[in-house]
Amino acid sequence: MLWIMQFPGFFSAAMMMIVLSPSLQSFPPAEAIRSSHLDSYIRLPSFQVSTSPDSQDDRFSFRKAFEFRNADECGFADHKTTGVCDPTLVHAAITLDVQYLRGSIAAVHSILQHSLCPENVFFHFLVSETDMETLVRSNFPQLKFKVYYFDPEIVRNLISSSVRQALEQPLNYARNYLADLLEPCVRRVIYLDSDLVFVDNISKLWSTNLRSRTIGAPEYCHANFTKYFTNSFWSDDRFSGTFRGRKPCYFNTGVMVIDLVRWRRAGFTRRIERWMEIQKSNRIYELGSLPPFLLVFAGRVAPIEHRWNQHGLGGDNVRGSCRDLHPGPISLLHWSGSGKPWLRLDSKRPCPLDALWAPYDLYRHPH
């Protein structure tokens, strides 16, 4: 409860969240997630992110996380022998980007904290910059992970301008290539954005039954689906006809359970690329990596409970205004939109719900 006291202005909102949400009361018991030592501080190696060779960037100064251990009921598996191909592992993929690094670290921390079997979670980090492996290992010494380099040139000529510059970054499109980047033995993966935290056991999401679908995600069929595409798209049957015979609904691509076997077999990466090529010459949408996913998968998604993506907490793509939660239980909080909790907290102008992100933040503020 001490972390709430650091944000007295948001005490009432945070307390109401905890009291009213069943999921926020269902964290794994403390006995199930043991730690071998207290947090310690660590200063990461310098990253040359400015023109001065002697400069240090305080964005890369984090506290070392607890060492989280499996509960007794998790059983034992020799992951060192089987590695990434161990069939008992839960696979999660997330990008590591300079601008969103603080969010990614917090997301990993939250997954470990609320997992009953944190040692069974394997992280696949997608990067376009060097030295990220050292950074992760310094903060999470026991973490099972692998770093995958994503070449920005793969998508640079496919990306079109968007309503927000962050949506134009090449690494934002790495999710399209997970089936190519990850080992063939990895048959399923949970893709996660960098601006979210778990408040529930990731294994529950991992166990989603996709049935015959390639991806699973919370769907929002009440949303105005037409707004995700331009008038020229809807007026041209060559494009809008792709939804014929489907009942497309909006879904957020920041939380997806993906069957990589089906993805590889159907060649979905190339299908997404084709729509990006069409966009370059016809301007059929205004957003970044979302619309191609909607074009390929909307109406063909295995529905997942909304509790697994309480999205939109970052406000809209322009103002980043404060938002309330959707009704219902909560297992994952997602600050999609332009407002990020770490920036708003540092600016001393946070939204009430940003206080729920703060406990997972490992950033070490400069003195």
XYZ file of C-alpha atoms in Angstrom, residues 57-244:
188
model
C 21.650 8.710 -20.721
C 19.693 8.395 -17.487
C 16.942 6.531 -19.334
C 19.090 3.400 -18.950
C 19.433 3.463 -15.177
C 17.200 0.854 -13.532
C 16.888 -1.051 -10.295
C 17.637 -4.753 -10.302
C 14.427 -6.795 -9.998
C 13.608 -9.435 -7.448
C 14.566 -12.984 -8.340
C 11.189 -14.648 -8.811
C 10.918 -18.428 -8.342
C 8.345 -21.044 -9.319
C 5.762 -22.252 -6.859
C 6.018 -25.905 -5.824
C 3.029 -26.894 -7.971
C 4.814 -25.750 -11.136
C 6.823 -28.962 -11.274
C 10.359 -29.202 -12.561
C 11.660 -28.941 -16.101
C 15.302 -28.788 -17.125
C 15.058 -25.684 -19.301
C 18.840 -25.521 -19.610
C 18.758 -28.787 -21.537
C 15.783 -28.115 -23.799
C 16.167 -24.323 -24.087
C 13.662 -22.313 -26.107
C 12.109 -25.502 -27.542
C 10.914 -26.751 -24.142
C 7.172 -27.454 -24.673
C 6.346 -26.452 -21.077
C 7.411 -22.826 -21.607
C 5.118 -19.835 -21.965
C 6.438 -17.628 -24.784
C 6.044 -13.845 -24.710
C 7.370 -11.433 -27.348
C 7.940 -7.733 -26.710
C 9.999 -4.987 -28.331
C 12.883 -3.165 -26.659
C 13.063 0.363 -27.988
C 14.961 3.329 -26.550
C 11.852 5.496 -26.289
C 9.671 2.783 -24.727
C 12.333 0.860 -22.806
C 11.014 1.937 -19.425
C 7.611 0.570 -20.315
C 9.024 -2.736 -21.574
C 10.994 -3.269 -18.358
C 7.865 -2.570 -16.296
C 5.836 -5.009 -18.424
C 8.349 -7.814 -17.866
C 8.461 -7.029 -14.153
C 4.677 -7.248 -13.882
C 4.568 -10.595 -15.697
C 7.141 -12.094 -13.352
C 5.452 -10.690 -10.259
C 2.037 -12.153 -11.056
C 3.098 -15.436 -12.617
C 2.704 -18.583 -10.551
C 5.560 -20.134 -12.552
C 7.796 -17.205 -13.562
C 10.713 -19.504 -14.383
C 8.550 -21.090 -17.086
C 8.133 -17.833 -19.002
C 10.484 -17.297 -21.948
C 10.802 -13.779 -23.334
C 11.576 -13.029 -26.976
C 12.867 -9.452 -27.201
C 12.733 -7.731 -30.583
C 15.331 -4.994 -31.029
C 16.778 -2.717 -33.685
C 19.635 -1.467 -31.508
C 22.665 -3.073 -29.882
C 23.534 -3.730 -26.216
C 19.975 -4.576 -25.213
C 20.933 -8.088 -24.066
C 23.346 -6.678 -21.488
C 20.667 -4.307 -20.270
C 18.079 -7.058 -19.769
C 20.532 -9.419 -18.091
C 21.575 -6.682 -15.657
C 18.006 -6.064 -14.540
C 16.721 -9.647 -14.639
C 19.713 -11.964 -14.010
C 17.611 -15.157 -13.917
C 15.334 -14.326 -16.827
C 14.936 -16.798 -19.672
C 15.129 -14.766 -22.846
C 16.633 -14.289 -26.277
C 17.204 -11.080 -28.223
C 16.248 -10.985 -31.901
C 17.525 -8.256 -34.193
C 14.882 -6.804 -36.487
C 16.362 -4.991 -39.462
C 14.458 -1.698 -39.990
C 15.209 -1.867 -43.708
C 12.764 -4.793 -44.032
C 9.812 -2.434 -43.620
C 11.217 1.050 -44.192
C 9.860 1.253 -47.740
C 6.522 -0.229 -46.688
C 5.711 2.250 -43.912
C 3.422 5.170 -44.718
C 2.857 8.312 -42.670
C 0.495 8.014 -39.714
C -1.472 10.208 -37.323
C 1.300 9.801 -34.747
C 5.021 9.595 -35.472
C 5.572 6.788 -32.953
C 3.355 4.566 -35.092
C 5.783 4.973 -37.998
C 8.784 3.434 -36.225
C 10.027 0.256 -37.986
C 10.161 -1.755 -34.755
C 6.412 -1.221 -34.422
C 6.065 -3.602 -37.374
C 8.265 -6.379 -35.971
C 5.132 -8.195 -34.768
C 4.400 -8.942 -38.443
C 7.555 -11.064 -38.637
C 7.430 -13.124 -35.444
C 6.884 -16.334 -37.401
C 10.141 -15.692 -39.270
C 12.194 -14.354 -36.367
C 11.388 -16.983 -33.739
C 12.628 -20.570 -33.846
C 10.440 -23.040 -35.795
C 9.948 -25.051 -32.587
C 8.104 -22.080 -31.028
C 4.542 -22.923 -31.991
C 2.681 -20.215 -30.071
C 3.577 -16.794 -28.692
C 1.870 -13.955 -26.839
C 2.737 -10.636 -28.451
C 2.710 -7.665 -26.074
C 3.094 -3.919 -26.483
C 5.543 -2.042 -24.266
C 2.984 0.162 -22.525
C 1.106 -2.380 -20.441
C 1.287 -4.299 -17.176
C -0.182 -7.616 -16.073
C -2.130 -7.900 -12.840
C -2.878 -11.584 -13.343
C -1.104 -14.834 -14.217
C 0.089 -14.840 -17.848
C -0.429 -18.614 -18.000
C -4.187 -18.016 -18.022
C -3.858 -15.981 -21.206
C -1.448 -18.543 -22.661
C -4.025 -21.314 -22.269
C -6.503 -19.545 -24.580
C -8.256 -21.956 -26.932
C -7.773 -20.517 -30.421
C -9.810 -23.314 -31.995
C -9.207 -23.023 -35.754
C -8.042 -19.403 -35.643
C -4.514 -18.083 -36.072
C -4.739 -15.255 -33.564
C -6.747 -14.563 -30.437
C -7.490 -11.121 -28.991
C -10.252 -9.235 -27.181
C -12.704 -7.952 -29.809
C -14.741 -4.748 -29.587
C -17.655 -5.158 -31.974
C -19.434 -2.043 -30.685
C -16.629 0.170 -32.035
C -17.154 2.058 -35.296
C -15.124 -0.193 -37.578
C -15.459 2.069 -40.609
C -13.305 4.804 -39.056
C -10.164 2.684 -39.318
C -10.150 3.094 -43.100
C -10.482 6.030 -45.474
C -13.477 6.900 -47.630
C -11.507 5.837 -50.694
C -11.160 2.365 -49.168
C -14.868 1.924 -48.536
C -15.846 3.335 -51.935
C -13.617 0.938 -53.850
C -14.905 -2.623 -53.930
C -11.429 -3.901 -54.780
C -10.463 -3.019 -51.220
C -13.629 -3.058 -49.117
C -14.648 -6.330 -50.715
C -12.044 -8.081 -48.591
C -14.556 -8.002 -45.714
C -17.327 -9.604 -47.744
